[in-house]
Short mmCIF file of N, CA and C and ligand atoms in Angstrom, two decimals:
data_model
loop_
_atom_site.label_atom_id
_atom_site.label_comp_id
_atom_site.label_asym_id
_atom_site.label_seq_id
_atom_site.Cartn_x
_atom_site.Cartn_y
_atom_site.Cartn_z
N MET A 1 95.55 184.94 -1.92
CA MET A 1 95.79 186.32 -2.35
C MET A 1 94.45 187.02 -2.57
N ALA A 2 94.40 188.22 -2.08
CA ALA A 2 93.15 188.96 -2.20
C ALA A 2 93.43 190.45 -2.07
N ILE A 3 92.53 191.22 -2.63
CA ILE A 3 92.61 192.67 -2.50
C ILE A 3 91.91 193.06 -1.20
N ARG A 4 92.59 193.81 -0.36
CA ARG A 4 91.98 194.24 0.88
C ARG A 4 91.48 195.68 0.75
N ASN A 5 90.59 196.02 1.65
CA ASN A 5 89.99 197.34 1.65
C ASN A 5 90.98 198.36 2.24
N ILE A 6 91.27 199.43 1.52
CA ILE A 6 92.20 200.43 2.03
C ILE A 6 91.45 201.47 2.86
N ARG A 7 91.91 201.63 4.10
CA ARG A 7 91.31 202.61 5.01
C ARG A 7 91.72 204.02 4.58
N VAL A 8 90.83 204.95 4.73
CA VAL A 8 91.13 206.32 4.31
C VAL A 8 91.17 207.28 5.50
N LEU A 9 91.79 208.43 5.25
CA LEU A 9 91.97 209.48 6.25
C LEU A 9 90.67 209.67 7.02
N GLY A 10 90.77 209.72 8.34
CA GLY A 10 89.58 209.82 9.17
C GLY A 10 89.31 208.53 9.91
N ASP A 11 89.84 207.42 9.38
CA ASP A 11 89.71 206.12 10.04
C ASP A 11 90.66 206.09 11.24
N GLU A 12 90.12 205.73 12.39
CA GLU A 12 90.91 205.81 13.63
C GLU A 12 92.17 204.95 13.59
N ILE A 13 92.12 203.83 12.89
CA ILE A 13 93.28 202.93 12.93
C ILE A 13 94.52 203.60 12.35
N LEU A 14 94.32 204.58 11.48
CA LEU A 14 95.47 205.28 10.88
C LEU A 14 96.17 206.20 11.87
N THR A 15 95.56 206.40 13.05
CA THR A 15 96.16 207.28 14.06
C THR A 15 96.80 206.50 15.22
N LYS A 16 96.71 205.17 15.16
CA LYS A 16 97.20 204.33 16.27
C LYS A 16 98.61 203.82 16.01
N ARG A 17 99.35 203.63 17.09
CA ARG A 17 100.66 203.00 16.96
C ARG A 17 100.45 201.51 16.72
N ALA A 18 101.12 200.98 15.70
CA ALA A 18 101.01 199.56 15.39
C ALA A 18 101.97 198.75 16.27
N LYS A 19 101.67 197.46 16.41
CA LYS A 19 102.44 196.61 17.33
C LYS A 19 103.49 195.78 16.60
N GLU A 20 104.58 195.51 17.32
CA GLU A 20 105.65 194.68 16.78
C GLU A 20 105.13 193.30 16.38
N VAL A 21 105.71 192.78 15.32
CA VAL A 21 105.45 191.38 14.93
C VAL A 21 106.53 190.54 15.62
N THR A 22 106.11 189.55 16.40
CA THR A 22 107.10 188.76 17.14
C THR A 22 107.37 187.42 16.48
N VAL A 23 106.39 186.90 15.78
CA VAL A 23 106.56 185.60 15.15
C VAL A 23 105.81 185.57 13.82
N MET A 24 106.44 184.97 12.82
CA MET A 24 105.79 184.86 11.51
C MET A 24 104.78 183.72 11.58
N THR A 25 103.61 183.96 11.02
CA THR A 25 102.56 182.94 11.00
C THR A 25 102.02 182.85 9.57
N PRO A 26 101.35 181.74 9.24
CA PRO A 26 100.72 181.65 7.90
C PRO A 26 99.77 182.82 7.64
N LYS A 27 99.10 183.28 8.68
CA LYS A 27 98.17 184.39 8.53
C LYS A 27 98.89 185.68 8.13
N ILE A 28 100.06 185.91 8.73
CA ILE A 28 100.82 187.12 8.38
C ILE A 28 101.40 186.98 6.98
N LYS A 29 101.85 185.77 6.62
CA LYS A 29 102.34 185.55 5.24
C LYS A 29 101.23 185.88 4.24
N GLU A 30 100.03 185.45 4.54
CA GLU A 30 98.90 185.73 3.66
C GLU A 30 98.65 187.24 3.59
N LEU A 31 98.75 187.89 4.74
CA LEU A 31 98.57 189.35 4.79
C LEU A 31 99.59 190.05 3.89
N ILE A 32 100.85 189.60 3.94
CA ILE A 32 101.90 190.21 3.12
C ILE A 32 101.54 190.08 1.63
N GLY A 33 101.11 188.89 1.22
CA GLY A 33 100.71 188.68 -0.18
C GLY A 33 99.54 189.58 -0.56
N ASP A 34 98.58 189.67 0.34
CA ASP A 34 97.41 190.52 0.08
C ASP A 34 97.81 191.99 -0.01
N MET A 35 98.77 192.39 0.83
CA MET A 35 99.20 193.79 0.81
C MET A 35 99.87 194.14 -0.52
N PHE A 36 100.69 193.22 -1.04
CA PHE A 36 101.28 193.48 -2.36
C PHE A 36 100.19 193.57 -3.42
N ASP A 37 99.25 192.62 -3.41
CA ASP A 37 98.15 192.65 -4.39
C ASP A 37 97.39 193.98 -4.32
N THR A 38 97.11 194.39 -3.09
CA THR A 38 96.31 195.61 -2.87
C THR A 38 97.08 196.84 -3.34
N MET A 39 98.38 196.86 -3.03
CA MET A 39 99.22 198.00 -3.44
C MET A 39 99.32 198.09 -4.97
N TYR A 40 99.58 196.96 -5.62
CA TYR A 40 99.72 196.98 -7.09
C TYR A 40 98.40 197.35 -7.75
N GLU A 41 97.31 196.81 -7.24
CA GLU A 41 95.98 197.10 -7.79
C GLU A 41 95.68 198.61 -7.73
N ALA A 42 96.18 199.25 -6.65
CA ALA A 42 95.92 200.68 -6.46
C ALA A 42 97.01 201.56 -7.08
N ASN A 43 97.96 200.93 -7.80
CA ASN A 43 99.09 201.65 -8.40
C ASN A 43 99.91 202.41 -7.37
N GLY A 44 100.07 201.81 -6.18
CA GLY A 44 100.89 202.45 -5.15
C GLY A 44 102.31 201.92 -5.17
N VAL A 45 103.21 202.59 -4.43
CA VAL A 45 104.59 202.13 -4.31
C VAL A 45 104.90 201.66 -2.89
N GLY A 46 103.93 201.83 -1.99
CA GLY A 46 104.14 201.37 -0.62
C GLY A 46 102.81 201.25 0.10
N LEU A 47 102.77 200.34 1.07
CA LEU A 47 101.54 200.15 1.84
C LEU A 47 101.92 199.64 3.22
N ALA A 48 101.31 200.21 4.25
CA ALA A 48 101.56 199.79 5.63
C ALA A 48 100.33 199.05 6.14
N ALA A 49 100.56 198.05 7.01
CA ALA A 49 99.46 197.20 7.48
C ALA A 49 98.27 197.97 8.06
N PRO A 50 98.51 199.06 8.83
CA PRO A 50 97.33 199.79 9.35
C PRO A 50 96.41 200.30 8.24
N GLN A 51 96.97 200.52 7.05
CA GLN A 51 96.14 201.00 5.93
C GLN A 51 95.14 199.95 5.46
N VAL A 52 95.38 198.69 5.80
CA VAL A 52 94.38 197.67 5.50
C VAL A 52 93.74 197.16 6.80
N GLY A 53 93.85 197.97 7.85
CA GLY A 53 93.12 197.69 9.08
C GLY A 53 93.81 196.75 10.05
N ILE A 54 95.11 196.53 9.86
CA ILE A 54 95.85 195.60 10.72
C ILE A 54 96.91 196.38 11.50
N ARG A 55 96.81 196.33 12.83
CA ARG A 55 97.76 197.10 13.66
C ARG A 55 99.04 196.33 13.90
N LYS A 56 99.78 196.09 12.83
CA LYS A 56 101.08 195.42 12.96
C LYS A 56 102.13 196.27 12.27
N ARG A 57 103.39 196.16 12.78
CA ARG A 57 104.50 196.93 12.19
C ARG A 57 105.02 196.18 10.97
N LEU A 58 104.33 196.36 9.89
CA LEU A 58 104.60 195.63 8.66
C LEU A 58 104.32 196.55 7.48
N VAL A 59 105.30 196.60 6.55
CA VAL A 59 105.22 197.49 5.40
C VAL A 59 105.64 196.72 4.16
N VAL A 60 104.99 196.98 3.04
CA VAL A 60 105.49 196.49 1.75
C VAL A 60 105.76 197.70 0.86
N ILE A 61 106.85 197.58 0.07
CA ILE A 61 107.27 198.68 -0.80
C ILE A 61 107.72 198.09 -2.13
N ASP A 62 107.35 198.76 -3.21
CA ASP A 62 107.95 198.45 -4.51
C ASP A 62 108.07 199.75 -5.30
N CYS A 63 109.28 200.30 -5.27
CA CYS A 63 109.53 201.56 -5.99
C CYS A 63 110.10 201.27 -7.37
N GLY A 64 109.98 200.04 -7.84
CA GLY A 64 110.44 199.74 -9.19
C GLY A 64 111.69 198.88 -9.23
N ASP A 65 112.38 198.74 -8.09
CA ASP A 65 113.53 197.84 -8.03
C ASP A 65 113.05 196.49 -7.49
N ASP A 66 113.49 196.14 -6.30
CA ASP A 66 113.02 194.88 -5.73
C ASP A 66 111.86 195.15 -4.78
N PRO A 67 110.85 194.29 -4.80
CA PRO A 67 109.80 194.42 -3.79
C PRO A 67 110.41 194.18 -2.40
N LEU A 68 110.02 194.99 -1.44
CA LEU A 68 110.56 194.88 -0.08
C LEU A 68 109.45 194.57 0.91
N VAL A 69 109.76 193.66 1.83
CA VAL A 69 108.90 193.42 2.99
C VAL A 69 109.68 193.92 4.20
N LEU A 70 109.10 194.82 4.96
CA LEU A 70 109.78 195.37 6.14
C LEU A 70 108.92 195.12 7.38
N ILE A 71 109.44 194.27 8.26
CA ILE A 71 108.75 193.97 9.51
C ILE A 71 109.51 194.65 10.64
N ASN A 72 108.79 195.32 11.52
CA ASN A 72 109.38 196.09 12.64
C ASN A 72 110.51 197.01 12.16
N PRO A 73 110.31 197.78 11.10
CA PRO A 73 111.39 198.61 10.56
C PRO A 73 111.77 199.75 11.50
N VAL A 74 113.08 200.05 11.52
CA VAL A 74 113.61 201.14 12.33
C VAL A 74 114.58 201.94 11.45
N ILE A 75 114.43 203.25 11.45
CA ILE A 75 115.36 204.10 10.69
C ILE A 75 116.64 204.27 11.50
N LEU A 76 117.76 203.89 10.91
CA LEU A 76 119.05 203.95 11.60
C LEU A 76 119.79 205.25 11.28
N GLU A 77 119.68 205.70 10.06
CA GLU A 77 120.43 206.88 9.61
C GLU A 77 119.61 207.63 8.57
N THR A 78 119.78 208.94 8.57
CA THR A 78 119.21 209.74 7.48
C THR A 78 120.24 210.79 7.11
N SER A 79 120.18 211.25 5.85
CA SER A 79 121.01 212.40 5.49
C SER A 79 120.40 213.10 4.29
N GLY A 80 120.82 214.33 4.12
CA GLY A 80 120.36 215.11 2.98
C GLY A 80 118.91 215.52 3.11
N GLU A 81 118.40 216.08 2.04
CA GLU A 81 117.04 216.60 2.05
C GLU A 81 116.50 216.57 0.63
N GLN A 82 115.23 216.26 0.51
CA GLN A 82 114.55 216.35 -0.79
C GLN A 82 113.17 216.93 -0.52
N SER A 83 112.70 217.70 -1.46
CA SER A 83 111.38 218.28 -1.34
C SER A 83 110.62 217.92 -2.60
N GLY A 84 109.46 217.33 -2.45
CA GLY A 84 108.73 216.94 -3.65
C GLY A 84 107.32 216.49 -3.32
N GLN A 85 106.61 216.12 -4.38
CA GLN A 85 105.22 215.71 -4.25
C GLN A 85 105.10 214.33 -3.64
N GLU A 86 104.14 214.19 -2.77
CA GLU A 86 103.91 212.91 -2.12
C GLU A 86 102.41 212.66 -2.07
N GLY A 87 102.05 211.39 -2.17
CA GLY A 87 100.65 211.01 -2.05
C GLY A 87 100.54 209.80 -1.16
N CYS A 88 99.30 209.36 -0.94
CA CYS A 88 99.07 208.23 -0.03
C CYS A 88 97.80 207.52 -0.47
N LEU A 89 97.84 206.20 -0.48
CA LEU A 89 96.65 205.44 -0.90
C LEU A 89 95.48 205.67 0.06
N SER A 90 95.78 206.17 1.27
CA SER A 90 94.71 206.46 2.23
C SER A 90 94.17 207.87 2.09
N VAL A 91 94.74 208.64 1.15
CA VAL A 91 94.25 210.00 0.87
C VAL A 91 94.08 210.08 -0.64
N PRO A 92 93.09 209.35 -1.17
CA PRO A 92 92.99 209.22 -2.63
C PRO A 92 92.76 210.55 -3.33
N GLY A 93 93.42 210.69 -4.49
CA GLY A 93 93.19 211.85 -5.34
C GLY A 93 93.92 213.10 -4.93
N LYS A 94 94.77 213.01 -3.87
CA LYS A 94 95.45 214.21 -3.37
C LYS A 94 96.97 213.99 -3.36
N VAL A 95 97.69 215.10 -3.49
CA VAL A 95 99.14 215.11 -3.31
C VAL A 95 99.51 216.39 -2.59
N GLY A 96 100.71 216.38 -2.02
CA GLY A 96 101.21 217.58 -1.35
C GLY A 96 102.72 217.57 -1.34
N ILE A 97 103.29 218.74 -1.12
CA ILE A 97 104.76 218.85 -1.08
C ILE A 97 105.24 218.54 0.34
N VAL A 98 106.19 217.60 0.41
CA VAL A 98 106.76 217.20 1.71
C VAL A 98 108.27 217.15 1.57
N THR A 99 108.96 217.67 2.58
CA THR A 99 110.42 217.57 2.63
C THR A 99 110.80 216.34 3.45
N ARG A 100 111.70 215.55 2.88
CA ARG A 100 112.14 214.29 3.52
C ARG A 100 113.66 214.21 3.40
N PRO A 101 114.28 213.30 4.17
CA PRO A 101 115.70 213.02 3.93
C PRO A 101 115.89 212.46 2.53
N ASN A 102 117.03 212.72 1.93
CA ASN A 102 117.29 212.17 0.60
C ASN A 102 117.90 210.77 0.67
N TYR A 103 118.34 210.39 1.87
CA TYR A 103 118.94 209.07 2.08
C TYR A 103 118.48 208.55 3.43
N VAL A 104 118.09 207.30 3.46
CA VAL A 104 117.82 206.66 4.75
C VAL A 104 118.38 205.25 4.75
N LYS A 105 118.78 204.82 5.93
CA LYS A 105 119.19 203.44 6.15
C LYS A 105 118.24 202.86 7.18
N VAL A 106 117.65 201.72 6.84
CA VAL A 106 116.60 201.12 7.68
C VAL A 106 116.97 199.68 8.02
N LYS A 107 116.71 199.33 9.26
CA LYS A 107 116.85 197.94 9.71
C LYS A 107 115.46 197.34 9.82
N ALA A 108 115.29 196.12 9.33
CA ALA A 108 113.98 195.48 9.41
C ALA A 108 114.16 193.97 9.36
N TYR A 109 113.05 193.27 9.50
CA TYR A 109 113.05 191.82 9.30
C TYR A 109 112.30 191.52 8.01
N ASP A 110 112.73 190.48 7.32
CA ASP A 110 112.01 190.09 6.10
C ASP A 110 110.91 189.08 6.43
N GLU A 111 110.27 188.53 5.39
CA GLU A 111 109.12 187.66 5.64
C GLU A 111 109.50 186.34 6.31
N ASN A 112 110.81 186.05 6.39
CA ASN A 112 111.28 184.88 7.14
C ASN A 112 111.85 185.27 8.50
N MET A 113 111.61 186.52 8.88
CA MET A 113 112.09 187.07 10.16
C MET A 113 113.61 187.09 10.24
N ASN A 114 114.25 187.23 9.08
CA ASN A 114 115.70 187.46 9.06
C ASN A 114 115.95 188.97 9.03
N GLU A 115 116.85 189.40 9.92
CA GLU A 115 117.14 190.83 9.98
C GLU A 115 117.99 191.26 8.78
N TYR A 116 117.71 192.42 8.23
CA TYR A 116 118.52 192.96 7.14
C TYR A 116 118.47 194.48 7.21
N THR A 117 119.35 195.11 6.45
CA THR A 117 119.28 196.56 6.34
C THR A 117 119.09 196.92 4.87
N VAL A 118 118.40 198.02 4.66
CA VAL A 118 118.19 198.51 3.30
C VAL A 118 118.51 200.01 3.29
N GLU A 119 119.20 200.43 2.23
CA GLU A 119 119.49 201.84 2.07
C GLU A 119 118.67 202.35 0.89
N GLY A 120 118.11 203.52 1.04
CA GLY A 120 117.31 204.09 -0.04
C GLY A 120 117.65 205.54 -0.26
N GLN A 121 117.57 205.95 -1.51
CA GLN A 121 117.72 207.35 -1.85
C GLN A 121 116.50 207.80 -2.64
N GLU A 122 116.32 209.11 -2.68
CA GLU A 122 115.25 209.71 -3.47
C GLU A 122 113.90 209.04 -3.21
N LEU A 123 113.26 208.47 -4.26
CA LEU A 123 111.90 207.94 -4.07
C LEU A 123 111.86 206.86 -2.99
N LEU A 124 112.83 205.97 -2.98
CA LEU A 124 112.81 204.90 -1.97
C LEU A 124 112.97 205.47 -0.56
N ALA A 125 113.83 206.48 -0.40
CA ALA A 125 114.00 207.11 0.91
C ALA A 125 112.68 207.76 1.36
N ARG A 126 112.03 208.45 0.43
CA ARG A 126 110.74 209.09 0.73
C ARG A 126 109.71 208.04 1.13
N CYS A 127 109.68 206.97 0.38
CA CYS A 127 108.69 205.92 0.61
C CYS A 127 108.92 205.23 1.96
N LEU A 128 110.18 204.94 2.27
CA LEU A 128 110.49 204.31 3.56
C LEU A 128 110.03 205.20 4.72
N CYS A 129 110.34 206.48 4.65
CA CYS A 129 109.94 207.41 5.72
C CYS A 129 108.41 207.46 5.84
N HIS A 130 107.75 207.59 4.71
CA HIS A 130 106.28 207.70 4.68
C HIS A 130 105.62 206.46 5.30
N GLU A 131 106.07 205.29 4.87
CA GLU A 131 105.42 204.06 5.33
C GLU A 131 105.71 203.78 6.80
N ILE A 132 106.94 204.05 7.22
CA ILE A 132 107.30 203.79 8.63
C ILE A 132 106.50 204.72 9.54
N GLU A 133 106.23 205.93 9.09
CA GLU A 133 105.41 206.85 9.89
C GLU A 133 103.99 206.32 10.09
N HIS A 134 103.47 205.61 9.09
CA HIS A 134 102.13 205.02 9.26
C HIS A 134 102.09 204.11 10.49
N LEU A 135 103.22 203.45 10.79
CA LEU A 135 103.25 202.50 11.91
C LEU A 135 103.17 203.21 13.25
N ASP A 136 103.44 204.52 13.23
CA ASP A 136 103.32 205.31 14.45
C ASP A 136 102.07 206.19 14.41
N GLY A 137 101.17 205.87 13.51
CA GLY A 137 99.90 206.59 13.45
C GLY A 137 100.02 207.99 12.88
N LYS A 138 101.08 208.21 12.10
CA LYS A 138 101.27 209.55 11.51
C LYS A 138 100.96 209.53 10.02
N MET A 139 100.43 210.64 9.55
CA MET A 139 100.06 210.77 8.13
C MET A 139 100.82 211.92 7.49
N TYR A 140 101.15 211.75 6.23
CA TYR A 140 101.94 212.78 5.55
C TYR A 140 101.21 214.12 5.47
N VAL A 141 99.88 214.08 5.54
CA VAL A 141 99.11 215.33 5.39
C VAL A 141 99.49 216.35 6.47
N ASP A 142 99.98 215.85 7.61
CA ASP A 142 100.39 216.77 8.68
C ASP A 142 101.75 217.40 8.41
N ARG A 143 102.45 216.92 7.39
CA ARG A 143 103.77 217.45 7.04
C ARG A 143 103.73 218.29 5.77
N VAL A 144 102.58 218.34 5.12
CA VAL A 144 102.52 219.02 3.82
C VAL A 144 102.79 220.51 3.96
N GLU A 145 103.65 220.99 3.07
CA GLU A 145 103.95 222.42 3.03
C GLU A 145 102.98 223.07 2.06
N GLY A 146 102.24 224.03 2.54
CA GLY A 146 101.20 224.61 1.71
C GLY A 146 99.95 223.75 1.83
N GLU A 147 99.26 223.56 0.72
CA GLU A 147 97.99 222.87 0.77
C GLU A 147 98.02 221.56 0.00
N LEU A 148 97.14 220.67 0.39
CA LEU A 148 96.95 219.46 -0.42
C LEU A 148 96.37 219.88 -1.76
N MET A 149 96.84 219.20 -2.81
CA MET A 149 96.36 219.54 -4.15
C MET A 149 95.66 218.32 -4.75
N ASP A 150 94.77 218.58 -5.68
CA ASP A 150 94.15 217.47 -6.40
C ASP A 150 95.15 216.91 -7.39
N VAL A 151 95.16 215.59 -7.51
CA VAL A 151 95.99 214.95 -8.54
C VAL A 151 95.47 215.40 -9.88
N GLU A 152 96.40 215.82 -10.75
CA GLU A 152 95.98 216.25 -12.07
C GLU A 152 95.36 215.07 -12.82
N SER A 153 94.23 215.29 -13.39
CA SER A 153 93.59 214.19 -14.11
C SER A 153 94.41 213.92 -15.38
N GLU A 154 94.43 212.67 -15.74
CA GLU A 154 95.28 212.30 -16.88
C GLU A 154 94.64 212.62 -18.22
N GLY A 155 93.40 213.07 -18.20
CA GLY A 155 92.73 213.44 -19.43
C GLY A 155 92.32 212.23 -20.25
N GLU A 156 91.59 212.49 -21.31
CA GLU A 156 91.13 211.36 -22.12
C GLU A 156 91.34 211.65 -23.58
ZN1 ZN B 222 100.51 206.47 3.09
#
């Protein structure tokens, strides 16, 4: 387990399409553990492999319920709409308003390469959409309505 370096906006890898994972290996298992460590250390709720410099279709998410590992995730269904603040560990210190579906259903493989589906609403739906877009080299900053804003400092 280790903390990996998070790539930031401007890094080319964040613009590339990531590749399918075809077989689980000890190296990928280690990557998954490192991604959780890195996400928790940065107080994030989701992290995609390209954000730590790995071009694989792999995402980890923890919105406060169960930690999720999503390998080769595909959005099957969306419905509704939500508009709210969104941030990204690759765009530190900034947030912006983004409209997303309020519900999504996603198919993915878990860390044992077993297929499963997960349904998310509100924050989890937003997070699933955001992270899956990273796998296609897309960043939320291109969807922001209005301008990126500085995260309000928490004061002392
Ligand atoms: Zn992000």
